Coordinates of C-alpha atoms and ligand atoms in Angstrom, one line a residue:
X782 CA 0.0 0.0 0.0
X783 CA 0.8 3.3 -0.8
X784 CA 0.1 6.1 1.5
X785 CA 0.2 10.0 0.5
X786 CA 0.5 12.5 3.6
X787 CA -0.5 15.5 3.3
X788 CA -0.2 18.3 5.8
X789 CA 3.3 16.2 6.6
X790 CA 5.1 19.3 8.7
X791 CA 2.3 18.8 11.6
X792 CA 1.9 17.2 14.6
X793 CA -0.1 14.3 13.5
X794 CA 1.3 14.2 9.6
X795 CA 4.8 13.7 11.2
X796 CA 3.3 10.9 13.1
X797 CA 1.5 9.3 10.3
X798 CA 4.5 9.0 8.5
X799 CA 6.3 7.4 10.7
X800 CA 4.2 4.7 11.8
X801 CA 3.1 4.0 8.3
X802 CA 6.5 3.8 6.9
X803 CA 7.4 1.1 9.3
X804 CA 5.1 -1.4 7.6
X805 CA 4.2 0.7 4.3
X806 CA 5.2 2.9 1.5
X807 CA 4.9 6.4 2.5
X808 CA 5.2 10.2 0.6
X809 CA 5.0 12.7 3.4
X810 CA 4.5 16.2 2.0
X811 CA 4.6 18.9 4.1
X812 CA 3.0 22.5 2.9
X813 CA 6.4 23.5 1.3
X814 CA 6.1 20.1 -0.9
X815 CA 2.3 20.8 -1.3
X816 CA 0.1 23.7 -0.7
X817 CA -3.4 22.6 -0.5
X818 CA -5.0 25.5 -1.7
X819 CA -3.4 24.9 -4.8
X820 CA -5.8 23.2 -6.8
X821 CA -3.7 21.9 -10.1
X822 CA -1.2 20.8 -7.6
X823 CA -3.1 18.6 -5.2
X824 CA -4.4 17.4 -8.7
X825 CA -0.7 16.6 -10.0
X826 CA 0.4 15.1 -6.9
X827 CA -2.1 12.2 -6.8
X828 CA -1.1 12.2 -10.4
X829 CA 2.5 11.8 -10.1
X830 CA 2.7 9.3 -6.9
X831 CA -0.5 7.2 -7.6
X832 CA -1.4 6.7 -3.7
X833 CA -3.9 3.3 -2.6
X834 CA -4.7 6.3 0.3
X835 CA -4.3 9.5 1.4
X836 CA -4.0 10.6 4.9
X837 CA -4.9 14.7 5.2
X838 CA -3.0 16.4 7.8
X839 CA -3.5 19.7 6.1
X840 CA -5.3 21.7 8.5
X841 CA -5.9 25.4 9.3
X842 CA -6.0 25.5 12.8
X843 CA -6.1 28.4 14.5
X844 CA -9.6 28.6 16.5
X845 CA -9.3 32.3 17.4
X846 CA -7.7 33.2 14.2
X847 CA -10.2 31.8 12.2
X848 CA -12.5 34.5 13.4
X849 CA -10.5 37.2 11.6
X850 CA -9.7 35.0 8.5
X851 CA -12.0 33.2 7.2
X852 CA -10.9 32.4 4.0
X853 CA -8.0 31.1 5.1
X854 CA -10.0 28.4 7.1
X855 CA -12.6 27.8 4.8
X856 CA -9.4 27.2 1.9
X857 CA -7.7 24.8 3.8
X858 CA -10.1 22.9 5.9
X859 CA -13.1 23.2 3.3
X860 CA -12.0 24.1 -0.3
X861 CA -8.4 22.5 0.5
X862 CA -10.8 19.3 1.4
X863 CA -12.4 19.0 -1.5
X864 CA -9.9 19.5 -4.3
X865 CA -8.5 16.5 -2.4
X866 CA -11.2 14.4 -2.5
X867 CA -12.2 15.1 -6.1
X868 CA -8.0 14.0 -6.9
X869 CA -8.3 11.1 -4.7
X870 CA -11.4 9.8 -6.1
X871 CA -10.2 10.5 -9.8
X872 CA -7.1 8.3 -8.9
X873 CA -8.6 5.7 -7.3
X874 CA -7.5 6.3 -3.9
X875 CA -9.4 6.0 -0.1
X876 CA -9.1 9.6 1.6
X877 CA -8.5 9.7 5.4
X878 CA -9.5 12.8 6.2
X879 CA -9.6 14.2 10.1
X880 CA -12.3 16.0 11.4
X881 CA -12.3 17.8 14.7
X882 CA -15.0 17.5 17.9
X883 CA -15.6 21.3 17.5
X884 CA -18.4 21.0 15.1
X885 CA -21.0 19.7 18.3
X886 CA -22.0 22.8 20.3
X887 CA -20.9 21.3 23.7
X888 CA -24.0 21.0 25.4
X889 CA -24.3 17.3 25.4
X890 CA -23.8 15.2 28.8
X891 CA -22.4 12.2 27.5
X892 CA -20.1 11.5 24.6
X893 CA -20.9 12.5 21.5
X894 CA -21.8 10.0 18.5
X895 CA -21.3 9.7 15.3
X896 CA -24.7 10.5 14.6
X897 CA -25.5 13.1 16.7
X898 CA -26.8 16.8 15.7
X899 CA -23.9 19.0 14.7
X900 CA -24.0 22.7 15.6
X901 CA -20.6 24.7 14.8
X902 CA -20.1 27.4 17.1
X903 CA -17.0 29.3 15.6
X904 CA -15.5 29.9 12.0
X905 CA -12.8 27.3 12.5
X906 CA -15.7 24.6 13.2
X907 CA -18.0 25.2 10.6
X908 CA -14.6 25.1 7.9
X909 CA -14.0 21.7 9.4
X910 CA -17.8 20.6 9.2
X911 CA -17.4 21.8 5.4
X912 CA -14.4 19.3 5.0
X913 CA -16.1 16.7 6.3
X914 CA -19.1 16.5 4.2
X915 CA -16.6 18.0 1.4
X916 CA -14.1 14.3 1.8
X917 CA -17.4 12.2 0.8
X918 CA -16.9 12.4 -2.7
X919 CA -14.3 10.0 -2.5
X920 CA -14.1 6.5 -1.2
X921 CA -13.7 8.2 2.6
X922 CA -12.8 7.8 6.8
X923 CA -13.7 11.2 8.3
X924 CA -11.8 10.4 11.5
X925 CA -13.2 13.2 14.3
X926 CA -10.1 13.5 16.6
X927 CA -9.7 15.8 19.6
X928 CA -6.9 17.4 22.0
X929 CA -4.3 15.8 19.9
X930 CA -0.3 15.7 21.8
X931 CA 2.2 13.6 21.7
X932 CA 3.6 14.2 17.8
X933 CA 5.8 17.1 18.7
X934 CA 8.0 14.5 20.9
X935 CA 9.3 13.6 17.6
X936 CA 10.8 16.8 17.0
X937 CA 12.3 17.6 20.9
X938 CA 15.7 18.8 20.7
X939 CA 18.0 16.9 23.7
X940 CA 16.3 19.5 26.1
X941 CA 12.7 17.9 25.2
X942 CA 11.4 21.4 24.6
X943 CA 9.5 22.6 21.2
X944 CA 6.2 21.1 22.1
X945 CA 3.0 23.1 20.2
X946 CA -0.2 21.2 21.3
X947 CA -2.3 22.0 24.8
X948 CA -0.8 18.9 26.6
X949 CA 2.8 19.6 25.2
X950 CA 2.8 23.1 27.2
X951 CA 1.3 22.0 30.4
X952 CA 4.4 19.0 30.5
X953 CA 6.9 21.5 29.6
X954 CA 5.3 24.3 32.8
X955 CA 5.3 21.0 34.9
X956 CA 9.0 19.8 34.5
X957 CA 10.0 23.7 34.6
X958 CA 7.8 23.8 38.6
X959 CA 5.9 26.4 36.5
X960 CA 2.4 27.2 37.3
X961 CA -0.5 25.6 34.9
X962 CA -3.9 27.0 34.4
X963 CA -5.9 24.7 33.6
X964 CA -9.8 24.2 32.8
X965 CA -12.5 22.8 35.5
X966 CA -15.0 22.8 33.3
X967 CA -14.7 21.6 29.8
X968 CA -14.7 18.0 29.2
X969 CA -12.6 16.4 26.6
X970 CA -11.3 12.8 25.4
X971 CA -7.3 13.6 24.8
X972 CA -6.3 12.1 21.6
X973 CA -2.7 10.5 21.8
X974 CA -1.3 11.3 18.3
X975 CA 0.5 7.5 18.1
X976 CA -2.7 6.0 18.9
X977 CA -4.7 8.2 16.4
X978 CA -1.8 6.9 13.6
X979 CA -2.2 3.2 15.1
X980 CA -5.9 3.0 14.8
X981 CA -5.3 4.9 11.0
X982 CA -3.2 2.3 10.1
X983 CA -5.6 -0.5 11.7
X984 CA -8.7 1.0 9.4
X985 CA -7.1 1.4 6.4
X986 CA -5.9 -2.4 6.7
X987 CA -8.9 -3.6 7.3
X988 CA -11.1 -1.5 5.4
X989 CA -14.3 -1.5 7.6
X990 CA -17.6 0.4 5.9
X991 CA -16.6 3.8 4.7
X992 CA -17.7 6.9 6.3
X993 CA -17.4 9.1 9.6
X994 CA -15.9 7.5 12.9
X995 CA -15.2 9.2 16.2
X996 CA -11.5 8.4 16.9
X997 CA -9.8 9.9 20.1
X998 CA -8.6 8.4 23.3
X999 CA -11.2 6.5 25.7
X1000 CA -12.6 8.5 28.7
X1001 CA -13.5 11.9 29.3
X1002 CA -11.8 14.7 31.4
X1003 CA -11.7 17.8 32.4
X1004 CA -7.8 19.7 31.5
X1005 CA -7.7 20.1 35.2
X1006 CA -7.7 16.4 35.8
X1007 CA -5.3 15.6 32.4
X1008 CA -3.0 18.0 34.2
X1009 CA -3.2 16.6 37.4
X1010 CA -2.6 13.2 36.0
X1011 CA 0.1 13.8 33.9
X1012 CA 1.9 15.7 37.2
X1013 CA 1.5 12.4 38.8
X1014 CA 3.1 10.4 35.5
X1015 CA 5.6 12.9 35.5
X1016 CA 6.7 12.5 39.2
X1017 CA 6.3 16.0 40.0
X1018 CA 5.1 18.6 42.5
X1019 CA 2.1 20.4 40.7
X1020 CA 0.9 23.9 40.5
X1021 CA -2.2 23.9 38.8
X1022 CA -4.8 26.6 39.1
X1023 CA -8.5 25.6 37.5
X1024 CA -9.7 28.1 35.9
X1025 CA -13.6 28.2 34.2
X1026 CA -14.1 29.0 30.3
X1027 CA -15.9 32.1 31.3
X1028 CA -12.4 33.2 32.8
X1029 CA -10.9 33.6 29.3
X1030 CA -12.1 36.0 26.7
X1031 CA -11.5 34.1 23.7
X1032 CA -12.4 35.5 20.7
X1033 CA -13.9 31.8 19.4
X1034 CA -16.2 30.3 21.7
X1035 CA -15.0 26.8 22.8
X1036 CA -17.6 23.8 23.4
X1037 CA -17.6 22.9 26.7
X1038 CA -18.4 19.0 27.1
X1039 CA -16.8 17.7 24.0
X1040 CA -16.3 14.4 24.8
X1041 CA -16.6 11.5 21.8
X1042 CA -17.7 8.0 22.2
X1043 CA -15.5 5.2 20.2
X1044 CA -18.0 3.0 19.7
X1045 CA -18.7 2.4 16.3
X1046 CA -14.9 2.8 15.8
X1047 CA -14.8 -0.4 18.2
X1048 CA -18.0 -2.3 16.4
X1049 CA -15.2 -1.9 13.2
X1050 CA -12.4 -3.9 15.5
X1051 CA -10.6 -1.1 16.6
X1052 CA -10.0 -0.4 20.2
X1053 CA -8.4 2.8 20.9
X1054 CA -7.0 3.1 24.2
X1055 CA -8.1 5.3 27.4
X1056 CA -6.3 8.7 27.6
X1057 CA -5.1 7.9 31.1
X1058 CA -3.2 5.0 29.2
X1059 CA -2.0 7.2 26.4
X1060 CA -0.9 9.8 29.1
X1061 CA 1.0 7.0 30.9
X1062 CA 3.3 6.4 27.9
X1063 CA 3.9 10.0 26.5
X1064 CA 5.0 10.9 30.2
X1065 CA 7.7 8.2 30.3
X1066 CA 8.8 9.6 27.3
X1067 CA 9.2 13.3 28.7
X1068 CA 10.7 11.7 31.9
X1069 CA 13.2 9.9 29.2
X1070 CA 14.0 13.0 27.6
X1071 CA 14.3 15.1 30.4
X1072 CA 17.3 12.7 31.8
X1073 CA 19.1 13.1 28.8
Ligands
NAP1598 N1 -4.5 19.5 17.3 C1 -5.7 19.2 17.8 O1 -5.9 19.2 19.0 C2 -6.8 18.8 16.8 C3 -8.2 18.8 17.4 C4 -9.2 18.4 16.5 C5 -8.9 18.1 15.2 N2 -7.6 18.2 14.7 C6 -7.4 17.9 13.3 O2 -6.4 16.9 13.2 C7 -5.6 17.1 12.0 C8 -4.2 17.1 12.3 O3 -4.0 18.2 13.2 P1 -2.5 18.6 13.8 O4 -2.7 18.9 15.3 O5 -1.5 17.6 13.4 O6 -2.3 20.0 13.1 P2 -0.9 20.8 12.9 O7 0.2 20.3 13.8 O8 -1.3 22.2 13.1 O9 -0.5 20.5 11.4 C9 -1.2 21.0 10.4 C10 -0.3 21.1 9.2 O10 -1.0 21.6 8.1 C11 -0.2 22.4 7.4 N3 -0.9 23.3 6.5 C12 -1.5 24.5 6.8 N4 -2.0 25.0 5.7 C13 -1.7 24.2 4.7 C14 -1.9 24.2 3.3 N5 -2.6 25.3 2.7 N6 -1.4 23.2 2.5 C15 -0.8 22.2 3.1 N7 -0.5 22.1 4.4 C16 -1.0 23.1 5.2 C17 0.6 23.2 8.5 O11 1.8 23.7 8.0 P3 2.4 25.1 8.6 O12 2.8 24.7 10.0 O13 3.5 25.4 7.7 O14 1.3 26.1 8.7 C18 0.9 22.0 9.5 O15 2.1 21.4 9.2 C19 -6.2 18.4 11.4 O16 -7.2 18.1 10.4 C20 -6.8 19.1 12.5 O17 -7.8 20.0 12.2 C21 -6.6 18.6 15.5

């Protein structure tokens, strides 16, 4: 099989590539290699490397900066979305595309389902709403992930630092005895990038019925208690200070319970493991590094 990454530079496109290229053949293309606003070019590169499947990283994600730049959202996560589909489908090829748990409204109590109503709230969601329904005109897996860490590990200098997602920066202000702020009240399911690529790599094998599957890490918590667990993974003393939504003005609104249920990911064979797990194994990592 061959697999064409998209979005390649990023967190979860760096991660991809490396756990597909243990067992398959990979081309990772980061935005430099392939910009995917550019329409003729997405066109040329399914063209040119004939992929079995490609797995989009591309992503516009800044939530607040969304707000003040649409377009640039909507061409990446929507427009970006559906040149790619249209290419993949043309050339034959299964689109993995990855959608994001932003597009519910937050008000649910218990995790959200594949089939439950969508209500966008911000710019940034409604661009990633538009890229999912944009990915079905090829053979598709919309895989809705959420809270994604772990794939900046991969490019730590020996000091461990250079971490980008939420998670990253709360380990680095807990080795450094810095204080965290972290949220009491909005819910999530963390999403380990190495399990994300695992179960990715499990679907695509397989080839369970196409279509849209929740795909993040078991559980639910609030960032207060991922902090407070990872302290205790870590080994260290925490300061953590919860702090409510309301706190922060942010210039996107945020949903506030926003965990996903796994199940029909499971019904397709696919386990994907609880966060508490997944926060286990990055911290021995960051222990790891921080001995070095
Ligand atoms: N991170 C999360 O917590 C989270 C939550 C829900 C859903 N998701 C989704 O999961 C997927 C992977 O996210 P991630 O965290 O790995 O994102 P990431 O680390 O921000 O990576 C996104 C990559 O896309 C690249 N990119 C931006 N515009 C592009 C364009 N026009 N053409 C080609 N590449 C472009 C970026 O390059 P530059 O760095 O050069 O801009 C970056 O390397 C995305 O679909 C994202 O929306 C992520």
């Amino acid at each position: 099989m061959r697999a064409l990454v998209t979005g390649a530079g990023g967190q979860l496109g760096r991660t991809l590539a490396r756990v597909f290229a243990t067992e398959e053949d990979v081309v990772p293309l980061a935005r430099a290699d392939l910009d995917l606003t550019d329409e003729a070019a997405v066109r040329a590169a399914i063209g040119e490397t004939r992929p079995d499947v490609v797995l989009n990283c591309a992503a516009y994600n800044a939530v607040d900066g969304a707000e003040d730049d649409p377009v640039a959202a909507l061409a990446v996560n929507a427009f970006g979305v559906r040149s790619l589909a249209h290419a993949a489908a043309g050339g034959d090829a299964v689109l993995v595309h990855y959608g994001t748990d932003f597009v519910f409204d937050g008000s649910a109590t218990e995790p959200y389902r594949e089939d439950d109503a969508v209500n966008p709230q911000s710019v940034y969601a409604m661009s990633k709403l538009l890229g999912e329904w944009f990915a079905e005109s090829a053979r598709h897996y919309v895989l809705r992930v959420e809270s994604l860490f772990g794939g900046a590990v991969l490019e730590a200098g020996a000091d461990g630092r250079r971490f980008g997602s939420s998670l990253d920066r709360i380990a680095d202000a807990l080795i450094d005895g810095r204080e965290v702020r972290a949220f009491v009240d909005r819910v999530v399911s963390p999403s380990y990038v190495d399990d994300v690529a695992a179960a990715t790599l499990a679907l695509v094998r397989t080839g369970p019925a196409y279509g849209l599957y929740h795909c993040v890490g078991s559980g639910q918590a609030t960032w207060y208690d991922v902090a407070t667990e990872l302290a205790e993974r870590l080994g260290v003393e925490p300061d953590i200070r919860g702090i409510a939504l309301g706190d922060l003005k942010l210039r996107a609104p945020r949903p506030r319970f926003c965990a996903l249920s796994n199940r029909k990911l499971a019904a397709a064979g696919i386990e994907m493991p609880h966060w508490r797990d997944a926060v286990a194994r990055y911290a021995r990592i960051r222990r790891r590094m921080v001995r070095r």
